Amino acid sequence: DGKDKWPRGEEELWRANLRKPDTDVPSIARSFVNHVQTSLARQPHNLSDLGAYLATGLSVRDNLLLNWNETQMHMNRVAGKRAYYLSLEFLMGRTLDNALLNLGLKDQYRESIDRLGFNLEDLIDQERDAGLGNGGLGRLAACYLDSSSTQELPVWGYGLRYKYGIFQQLISPDGQQLEAPDPWLEHLNPWEVSRADVQYEIRFYGEAQKYVNGTARGVWYGGQEVLAVAYDVTIPGYDTRNTNNLRLWASKPKRGFDLQSFNAGNYEHAIESSNSAAAITSVLYPNDQTTFGKELRLKQQYFWTAASLADIMRRFRNLGKPMIELPDYIAIQLNDTHPTLAIPELMRILVDEEDLPWDVAWYIVTNTFFFTNHTVLPEALEKWPVPLMEHLLPRYCAIIITPLSISSVEHKFPGDHDRLARMSLIEENHPKYVRMAHLACIGSRKINGVAELHSELVRTTIFKDFLDFFGVSKFGNVTNGITPRRWLAQCNPDLTDLITKTINIPKNIWLKDLSQLEELLKYVEDEDFLEEWAAVKQANKERLAHYMRVTLSLNVNTKAMFDVQIKRLHEYKRQTLNILGVVHRYLTLKAMSPSERKKLTPRNVFFAGKAAPGYEIAKLTIRLIVNVARVVNADPDTKDYLNVFFLPDYSVTMAEILIPASDISQHISTAGTEASGTSNMKFCLNGGLLLGTVDGANIEIAEEVGSENVFFFGHLTPAVEELRYQHKHHPVPVEEKSRNLAKVLDQISSGLFGDEGVYEPLLNTIRQLDYYLITDDFDSYIEALQMIDDAYNDRTEWIKKSIRTTAKMGKFSSDRAIQDYAQEYWNIESTKVE
Amino acid sequence: DGKDKWPRGEEELWRANLRKPDTDVPSIARSFVNHVQTSLARQPHNLSDLGAYLATGLSVRDNLLLNWNETQMHMNRVAGKRAYYLSLEFLMGRTLDNALLNLGLKDQYRESIDRLGFNLEDLIDQERDAGLGNGGLGRLAACYLDSSSTQELPVWGYGLRYKYGIFQQLISPDGQQLEAPDPWLEHLNPWEVSRADVQYEIRFYGEAQKYVNGTARGVWYGGQEVLAVAYDVTIPGYDTRNTNNLRLWASKPKRGFDLQSFNAGNYEHAIESSNSAAAITSVLYPNDQTTFGKELRLKQQYFWTAASLADIMRRFRNLGKPMIELPDYIAIQLNDTHPTLAIPELMRILVDEEDLPWDVAWYIVTNTFFFTNHTVLPEALEKWPVPLMEHLLPRYCAIIITPLSISSVEHKFPGDHDRLARMSLIEENHPKYVRMAHLACIGSRKINGVAELHSELVRTTIFKDFLDFFGVSKFGNVTNGITPRRWLAQCNPDLTDLITKTINIPKNIWLKDLSQLEELLKYVEDEDFLEEWAAVKQANKERLAHYMRVTLSLNVNTKAMFDVQIKRLHEYKRQTLNILGVVHRYLTLKAMSPSERKKLTPRNVFFAGKAAPGYEIAKLTIRLIVNVARVVNADPDTKDYLNVFFLPDYSVTMAEILIPASDISQHISTAGTEASGTSNMKFCLNGGLLLGTVDGANIEIAEEVGSENVFFFGHLTPAVEELRYQHKHHPVPVEEKSRNLAKVLDQISSGLFGDEGVYEPLLNTIRQLDYYLITDDFDSYIEALQMIDDAYNDRTEWIKKSIRTTAKMGKFSSDRAIQDYAQEYWNIESTKVE
């Protein structure tokens, strides 16, 4: 009957004392004061804002944990199928504000805290972002967790608890990016629970042998053993008690400290093994969009997948079901190829530990895993040297080489040796490499891309041979989504209130069914509504300007158009195109008479983003942006019409301030390179218009909102390959392709923005191979910018475009995306915690 | 009027929610369940004994912190003089049981926990000892903290939060000591509060320069900066709200992780500075009673003293008093020479930071510090190479060389160059050394030894020249003490109850005024009382036997006499003498007829203690003990009359089980080597009789309880020097000094206990120089053992001795000792928190 047998002690006494969440002002105040006195050992007399934030966080955590406990008990009772989302990155940002939103307790906490002498917004600002990701991939994982809880789906995330997250970006006076470590765990982290009792031993190195009994079974022994210790992060759903878990693993030495060496006077050696274990989860690797072969990164991947699988298997074994039913109870999503080692690891467990025949194990594996591809750029496809793999994971090579038996491919495509070589898990090179994407592909039940165009490219380029072999049903698409809780309700409360008032649907309904936004279309002709809509945008611009004044001492003209490009710095994302366009505008302005200029709408161009520390060209783009800003913003001829800002140390929290303030945002990757993009969705959801190439999710956004409401430019994906061929084999000078661009490049070269000569390596990437087609797209880009200027001058029509954009963003809720995964891939069901 | 101005928010709301300690069963149950649900994120369904211990600990900690907060506010309000106890070791043992005792809440917690389905004693056993000390010196510091709170004195302790405490001792099957790290912080430690907001930057290396303005002022810059972060441990007083603080410092890197190196692919270098910072508080150094020059140890000392002084000075500056009044508000006790660097550090602060003239600074320093010497063994006096000091602490040499100006010594003792050389802070050698004891001596207001004999030796040996120079008033004695809370009430509750019932004085009175134990003398002729006294001892023997059966699978005959020696393994403590005596007894027994043996009282000899990992002779003694035990306990002729046990991994917790079970305990150091000893006091307080040499506090114990109640043997201190001279220059073969001993040594050499030849290095220390006078004391030792046998046969008289011993232990309460310090040294006053 679902009732638990009481474990021990007086049930009545336990029940009488089991807490419910604190939901009213008095009990919240009590909880806050209690944490001040005990958890923090402080008094009202010496409580700083940081202390008050921690007390608030601990109080909120109590509420979250009570729901979390209920959820775990509920899911154990239901004992249905669960999904596990393995991602090497979870870019969570801040937690407090979002938790209060999802719990529906923001007003109550605000009042309690106010009466106790603090200001909730100030306390929220004390929180340091959890920056455990580089960009879109990690933030997507965070959005999916929010949606999985909100949709009441049984999903856990598994990741690593990096001691240092994505680096802090500093900008030197001359515009160079400097990197500093991100000690985000410096203070008490109120959002995690350490689970010292949940730990697994993970083996590295050592030796592997096969049994001599003729089976596939093997054994792996010796080497280094490292402990994986669990830290749990609560993931509250919106307007529900369902609270999923994000389990992050930290590494620590199994045997502690090497005391023998210490006593022998060799302190260095004594801490060596301790360090080598602790190092595994020390730092998040920066993403530079090319593969790189660092042993420690491979250790991270194995450590994490092995710990996660051990944990998943423990939970499965507790069900007491036969192994063959594993796929009926477990779905594991691989977020990119980073967790691909989970495939051979599950094989190892099933064959070596469970003693299953190879084919049965392979059946289980290939019905358990699902794989999301995030890139078709060849240079970004992960591969690992076979010798390194053999050394670090000696049991693995035997497992990895076997699965896709050559004979079945040969049987289907007799004599097609090229195909065999292309499809092989091993790249024949010196040394040989394991192709992780191939392994992920053959080991998974389904593979998906993250937008329609990208999924098409997945099928027709990198996995074309596999499509031929496995058939089309193995391949699908789940267009990315974003959570409207953080990316609208939390970051733009004024717009949220306006929408709720206008469409007259309760917020907790439409935030969970984002297609309801279409109701807004009924009000596009309502002038009062248009005014209110514009007023909210204006207020958000003021908020951004205030933030920039306070934190960066920069003055921002809030009457200007706000044009924003925020994302990782990368050549394919073409921040360079944007800044070259800015220079073009600057030169155009300089050539104008004062009276001509007066007719123009002033424009603020905002940039933010980090470049991978080793990515020199991307860092040079930052330097160019900073120095263009320095010159342009100081030029008395132009400073009233054009301002450029580079905001250092881009983060989720910064995005939450920038996005609601944007009139237009730029998503201008070379066609075919951006798999989806998600910040495009965030801007559009907040009524910002989109300037983009026909790439990634831009296409689907245009399909939804109508092409008349977006600004497209540039060559299309099918043209790219031929253009690159021409660049290489029949180069044409920039002057002949775009006189505008040539002039811009010349001015930069000539030292208009200082630093003579320093930008040449960057400019030469355009003058020479121009792999990212800046020469081809520049003029059409300038035209698009001009169209935006013109459109913006029609204020009313612009506001209508803005409303129409927001109204049609329902598709891009991560609730839709996670339900796609749940139904089409994982086969799991929502189950509400009462 | 003492009322605090309200800081912020609604005072009423704050006050309404400020918690009081939980003191009744229902509120304790609520607190326990609350911590299970939130702090541990557990449910009744999956709560282990470890989890229940942690929930209990967190609940008790809440109570402690409430009192702690009150105490700190009270002391700030009073703003009187405070004392700081700087000790590199605090051997705290377990906290839970002691905290419940001091809070007076053990019964209430027991009932709550019982009703919630757990057993308090089982939970207490889940706690890992805080083993942040080697032995007596660290345990003394812990006792003094307990007494300072109980006596309501404003005292804080300062120490280091070692990640790994004293090593875990394992014994291999052949009797060798193996060492394993002590990961005592592996799980949540409920007894500390991390104070991420209390941190100081500590500098190492770099350069120092003097100002060119003619003053003594200097500046120190560059080098490595490391952060000291505070962790606070509550120290509850017994039967009072006063709760002092023990602040422990952990080191961490100032700038986190070296990301530049990481990105350049040099991970090793990237973590180097991080490690080098973290390494400082990584591990407690084992005490091997000889000085050793390890840079890391010196770093520990400076890190700790500099952080502590920065913290003390911050608190002093908050008072707004002139610097010259510092000694009116601060007394700092140096526990041994380990914190001696506090003297130059305070000079540095006063001269360099406060810009005080040198002489004023020196006046302040020499009126602030007090120094406790713990050893007169020349090989144990700390000294540090001058080059190392110059490298690590470049500002220091200028400070250290100046203070005791040669001229004033010369003025007093003109032309006495030998005296000058003897008194110098610098030992002229290659390299030169800084003599830390001399620095501690001249920089302190008063110096004390730890027992009458030892203080006499301090004055007449190592500091004789300083006595001549400063006069006798600089030198004093504070005989060590022990807290009767842990060492009687907590570890021997049955005896505590019997005493309370018998003397009819409330427990909370006599435990704070231990001289009341003398009342017991009125009942020595009360036969019922004698029976009850004996019954308690018997029960404690059964408890020990149970413990050994459960944890070590050893059977112990509880009808035997229990003879215990537990302390660090060291030649001067002469565990070797004890085991040689055991072998003598064994040989004697073997030579007897069965009927002769039947007349004997069976004897169990217990050993426990750790040898410093590099101390081979001490480790050989352990091996001999283990192998004698193996042979003797298995010999059918003797096993009913003599059993020997070596209990591995000696700890405070183990002492709490062994001490109440002892009939006789051994404190048999070579005369003049044991400064005081404190376990002698613990045994006697629990009614165990003392077998000892005329050394340390044994002497004062005998003075108190009467020499008829203790068993003394061996040569006296004044004879030692001459005996050693004779051993060296006129050696006499063992056979001629003690035929008994010679026979014992021969039997061991001949392989009676296996391992032929392995014990020769140990036996040769006796046959040759015999520095610790085993050959001289052996026969008298055997006689003393015989006297004990005879005395034990008179059961009634033995019980009376036992009662008389306990009755006269009042002097040895650490309450008396801490009041000595408070009144005679620190000049601080008790102030009760209401």
mmCIF file of C-alpha atoms in Angstrom, chain B residues 588-755:
data_model
loop_
_atom_site.group_PDB
_atom_site.id
_atom_site.type_symbol
_atom_site.label_atom_id
_atom_site.label_comp_id
_atom_site.label_asym_id
_atom_site.label_seq_id
_atom_site.Cartn_x
_atom_site.Cartn_y
_atom_site.Cartn_z
ATOM 1 C CA THR B 588 60.371 -16.932 37.762
ATOM 2 C CA LEU B 589 56.966 -18.475 37.127
ATOM 3 C CA LYS B 590 58.442 -21.057 34.786
ATOM 4 C CA ALA B 591 60.872 -22.045 37.501
ATOM 5 C CA MET B 592 58.076 -22.611 40.026
ATOM 6 C CA SER B 593 56.121 -25.744 40.635
ATOM 7 C CA PRO B 594 52.413 -25.683 39.791
ATOM 8 C CA SER B 595 51.497 -25.627 43.457
ATOM 9 C CA GLU B 596 53.801 -22.681 44.115
ATOM 10 C CA ARG B 597 52.212 -20.806 41.252
ATOM 11 C CA LYS B 598 48.737 -21.434 42.590
ATOM 12 C CA LYS B 599 49.530 -19.174 45.530
ATOM 13 C CA LEU B 600 50.105 -16.209 43.261
ATOM 14 C CA THR B 601 47.733 -13.465 42.288
ATOM 15 C CA PRO B 602 47.389 -13.493 38.533
ATOM 16 C CA ARG B 603 48.594 -10.336 36.849
ATOM 17 C CA ASN B 604 47.619 -8.644 33.573
ATOM 18 C CA VAL B 605 50.171 -6.201 32.263
ATOM 19 C CA PHE B 606 48.787 -3.681 29.775
ATOM 20 C CA PHE B 607 50.865 -1.532 27.503
ATOM 21 C CA ALA B 608 49.739 1.100 25.042
ATOM 22 C CA GLY B 609 51.513 3.961 23.340
ATOM 23 C CA LYS B 610 52.951 5.155 20.074
ATOM 24 C CA ALA B 611 56.608 5.417 19.110
ATOM 25 C CA ALA B 612 57.732 8.272 16.912
ATOM 26 C CA PRO B 613 57.974 6.755 13.434
ATOM 27 C CA GLY B 614 61.713 7.382 13.159
ATOM 28 C CA TYR B 615 62.556 6.174 16.658
ATOM 29 C CA GLU B 616 63.863 2.678 15.984
ATOM 30 C CA ILE B 617 64.779 1.714 19.535
ATOM 31 C CA ALA B 618 61.320 2.631 20.804
ATOM 32 C CA LYS B 619 59.745 0.639 17.987
ATOM 33 C CA LEU B 620 61.901 -2.311 18.955
ATOM 34 C CA THR B 621 60.506 -2.096 22.479
ATOM 35 C CA ILE B 622 57.000 -2.400 21.032
ATOM 36 C CA ARG B 623 58.083 -5.411 19.058
ATOM 37 C CA LEU B 624 59.541 -7.016 22.170
ATOM 38 C CA ILE B 625 56.360 -6.374 24.147
ATOM 39 C CA VAL B 626 54.182 -7.886 21.416
ATOM 40 C CA ASN B 627 56.347 -10.987 21.165
ATOM 41 C CA VAL B 628 56.679 -11.483 24.897
ATOM 42 C CA ALA B 629 52.892 -11.276 25.023
ATOM 43 C CA ARG B 630 52.596 -13.846 22.244
ATOM 44 C CA VAL B 631 54.822 -16.350 24.077
ATOM 45 C CA VAL B 632 53.699 -15.724 27.638
ATOM 46 C CA ASN B 633 49.981 -15.691 26.956
ATOM 47 C CA ALA B 634 50.247 -19.003 25.109
ATOM 48 C CA ASP B 635 52.392 -20.824 27.656
ATOM 49 C CA PRO B 636 50.178 -23.338 29.504
ATOM 50 C CA ASP B 637 52.467 -23.165 32.541
ATOM 51 C CA THR B 638 52.016 -19.460 33.060
ATOM 52 C CA LYS B 639 48.981 -18.222 31.197
ATOM 53 C CA ASP B 640 46.768 -18.410 34.252
ATOM 54 C CA TYR B 641 49.172 -16.181 36.188
ATOM 55 C CA LEU B 642 50.598 -13.705 33.770
ATOM 56 C CA ASN B 643 49.193 -12.097 30.664
ATOM 57 C CA VAL B 644 50.641 -9.274 28.641
ATOM 58 C CA PHE B 645 48.722 -7.045 26.258
ATOM 59 C CA PHE B 646 49.833 -4.390 23.842
ATOM 60 C CA LEU B 647 46.792 -2.369 22.778
ATOM 61 C CA PRO B 648 47.425 -0.772 19.401
ATOM 62 C CA ASP B 649 46.616 2.847 18.557
ATOM 63 C CA TYR B 650 46.613 4.413 21.986
ATOM 64 C CA SER B 651 44.375 7.456 22.248
ATOM 65 C CA VAL B 652 42.574 9.655 24.753
ATOM 66 C CA THR B 653 39.504 7.482 24.312
ATOM 67 C CA MET B 654 41.458 4.327 25.028
ATOM 68 C CA ALA B 655 42.943 5.941 28.148
ATOM 69 C CA GLU B 656 39.428 6.653 29.366
ATOM 70 C CA ILE B 657 38.724 2.914 29.344
ATOM 71 C CA LEU B 658 42.070 1.724 30.694
ATOM 72 C CA ILE B 659 42.560 4.149 33.551
ATOM 73 C CA PRO B 660 39.458 3.349 35.610
ATOM 74 C CA ALA B 661 40.297 -0.379 35.344
ATOM 75 C CA SER B 662 43.798 -0.143 36.726
ATOM 76 C CA ASP B 663 44.923 -1.499 40.107
ATOM 77 C CA ILE B 664 48.446 -0.262 39.651
ATOM 78 C CA SER B 665 50.040 1.942 37.011
ATOM 79 C CA GLN B 666 53.668 2.496 36.157
ATOM 80 C CA HIS B 667 55.458 5.874 35.884
ATOM 81 C CA ILE B 668 59.006 4.723 35.934
ATOM 82 C CA SER B 669 61.072 7.302 34.087
ATOM 83 C CA THR B 670 64.746 7.706 34.873
ATOM 84 C CA ALA B 671 64.863 10.225 37.718
ATOM 85 C CA GLY B 672 65.029 13.789 36.443
ATOM 86 C CA THR B 673 63.679 13.102 32.965
ATOM 87 C CA GLU B 674 59.884 13.252 33.271
ATOM 88 C CA ALA B 675 58.978 16.879 33.848
ATOM 89 C CA SER B 676 55.668 16.073 35.499
ATOM 90 C CA GLY B 677 53.544 13.394 33.905
ATOM 91 C CA THR B 678 49.807 13.695 34.092
ATOM 92 C CA SER B 679 48.582 10.153 33.522
ATOM 93 C CA ASN B 680 49.958 9.386 37.013
ATOM 94 C CA MET B 681 47.350 11.860 38.324
ATOM 95 C CA LYS B 682 44.585 10.301 36.243
ATOM 96 C CA PHE B 683 45.239 6.796 37.549
ATOM 97 C CA CYS B 684 45.419 7.950 41.139
ATOM 98 C CA LEU B 685 42.228 10.003 40.799
ATOM 99 C CA ASN B 686 40.507 6.796 39.713
ATOM 100 C CA GLY B 687 41.850 4.853 42.664
ATOM 101 C CA GLY B 688 44.731 3.170 40.911
ATOM 102 C CA LEU B 689 47.935 2.914 42.906
ATOM 103 C CA LEU B 690 51.192 4.283 41.642
ATOM 104 C CA LEU B 691 54.435 2.464 40.966
ATOM 105 C CA GLY B 692 57.030 5.052 40.139
ATOM 106 C CA THR B 693 60.415 6.581 40.361
ATOM 107 C CA VAL B 694 61.086 9.678 42.425
ATOM 108 C CA ASP B 695 60.451 11.904 39.443
ATOM 109 C CA GLY B 696 58.144 14.646 38.164
ATOM 110 C CA ALA B 697 54.754 14.861 39.761
ATOM 111 C CA ASN B 698 55.119 11.376 41.298
ATOM 112 C CA ILE B 699 56.855 13.161 44.131
ATOM 113 C CA GLU B 700 54.030 15.551 44.788
ATOM 114 C CA ILE B 701 51.464 12.775 44.492
ATOM 115 C CA ALA B 702 53.355 10.904 47.192
ATOM 116 C CA GLU B 703 53.470 14.037 49.321
ATOM 117 C CA GLU B 704 49.712 14.253 49.099
ATOM 118 C CA VAL B 705 48.643 10.644 49.483
ATOM 119 C CA GLY B 706 51.454 9.627 51.796
ATOM 120 C CA SER B 707 54.447 7.538 50.845
ATOM 121 C CA GLU B 708 52.844 4.457 52.406
ATOM 122 C CA ASN B 709 50.296 4.516 49.595
ATOM 123 C CA VAL B 710 52.695 4.663 46.646
ATOM 124 C CA PHE B 711 55.425 2.308 45.496
ATOM 125 C CA PHE B 712 58.725 4.072 44.834
ATOM 126 C CA PHE B 713 61.962 2.564 43.625
ATOM 127 C CA GLY B 714 65.167 3.513 41.875
ATOM 128 C CA HIS B 715 67.921 6.044 42.086
ATOM 129 C CA LEU B 716 67.224 9.698 42.770
ATOM 130 C CA THR B 717 67.894 12.616 40.454
ATOM 131 C CA PRO B 718 71.113 13.832 42.087
ATOM 132 C CA ALA B 719 72.693 10.424 41.516
ATOM 133 C CA VAL B 720 71.976 10.258 37.817
ATOM 134 C CA GLU B 721 74.824 12.341 36.494
ATOM 135 C CA GLU B 722 77.452 10.402 38.404
ATOM 136 C CA LEU B 723 75.967 7.041 37.361
ATOM 137 C CA ARG B 724 76.074 8.057 33.730
ATOM 138 C CA TYR B 725 79.679 9.136 34.162
ATOM 139 C CA GLN B 726 80.506 5.752 35.600
ATOM 140 C CA HIS B 727 78.697 3.915 32.775
ATOM 141 C CA LYS B 728 80.791 5.806 30.309
ATOM 142 C CA HIS B 729 84.153 5.730 31.967
ATOM 143 C CA HIS B 730 84.064 2.716 34.282
ATOM 144 C CA PRO B 731 81.593 0.314 32.752
ATOM 145 C CA VAL B 732 80.595 -2.741 34.789
ATOM 146 C CA PRO B 733 79.097 -5.789 33.034
ATOM 147 C CA VAL B 734 75.355 -6.320 33.528
ATOM 148 C CA GLU B 735 76.028 -9.670 35.186
ATOM 149 C CA GLU B 736 77.813 -7.916 38.011
ATOM 150 C CA LYS B 737 75.148 -5.245 38.494
ATOM 151 C CA SER B 738 72.052 -7.456 38.338
ATOM 152 C CA ARG B 739 72.080 -11.184 37.839
ATOM 153 C CA ASN B 740 68.338 -11.087 37.369
ATOM 154 C CA LEU B 741 68.598 -8.588 34.550
ATOM 155 C CA ALA B 742 71.490 -10.403 32.900
ATOM 156 C CA LYS B 743 69.438 -13.569 32.791
ATOM 157 C CA VAL B 744 66.517 -11.754 31.257
ATOM 158 C CA LEU B 745 68.683 -10.183 28.579
ATOM 159 C CA ASP B 746 70.284 -13.525 27.801
ATOM 160 C CA GLN B 747 66.965 -15.235 27.375
ATOM 161 C CA ILE B 748 65.779 -12.571 24.957
ATOM 162 C CA SER B 749 69.040 -12.751 23.043
ATOM 163 C CA SER B 750 68.781 -16.500 22.861
ATOM 164 C CA GLY B 751 65.504 -16.200 20.998
ATOM 165 C CA LEU B 752 63.007 -17.145 23.669
ATOM 166 C CA PHE B 753 60.573 -14.694 22.110
ATOM 167 C CA GLY B 754 61.562 -15.424 18.543
ATOM 168 C CA ASP B 755 63.152 -13.032 16.119
#
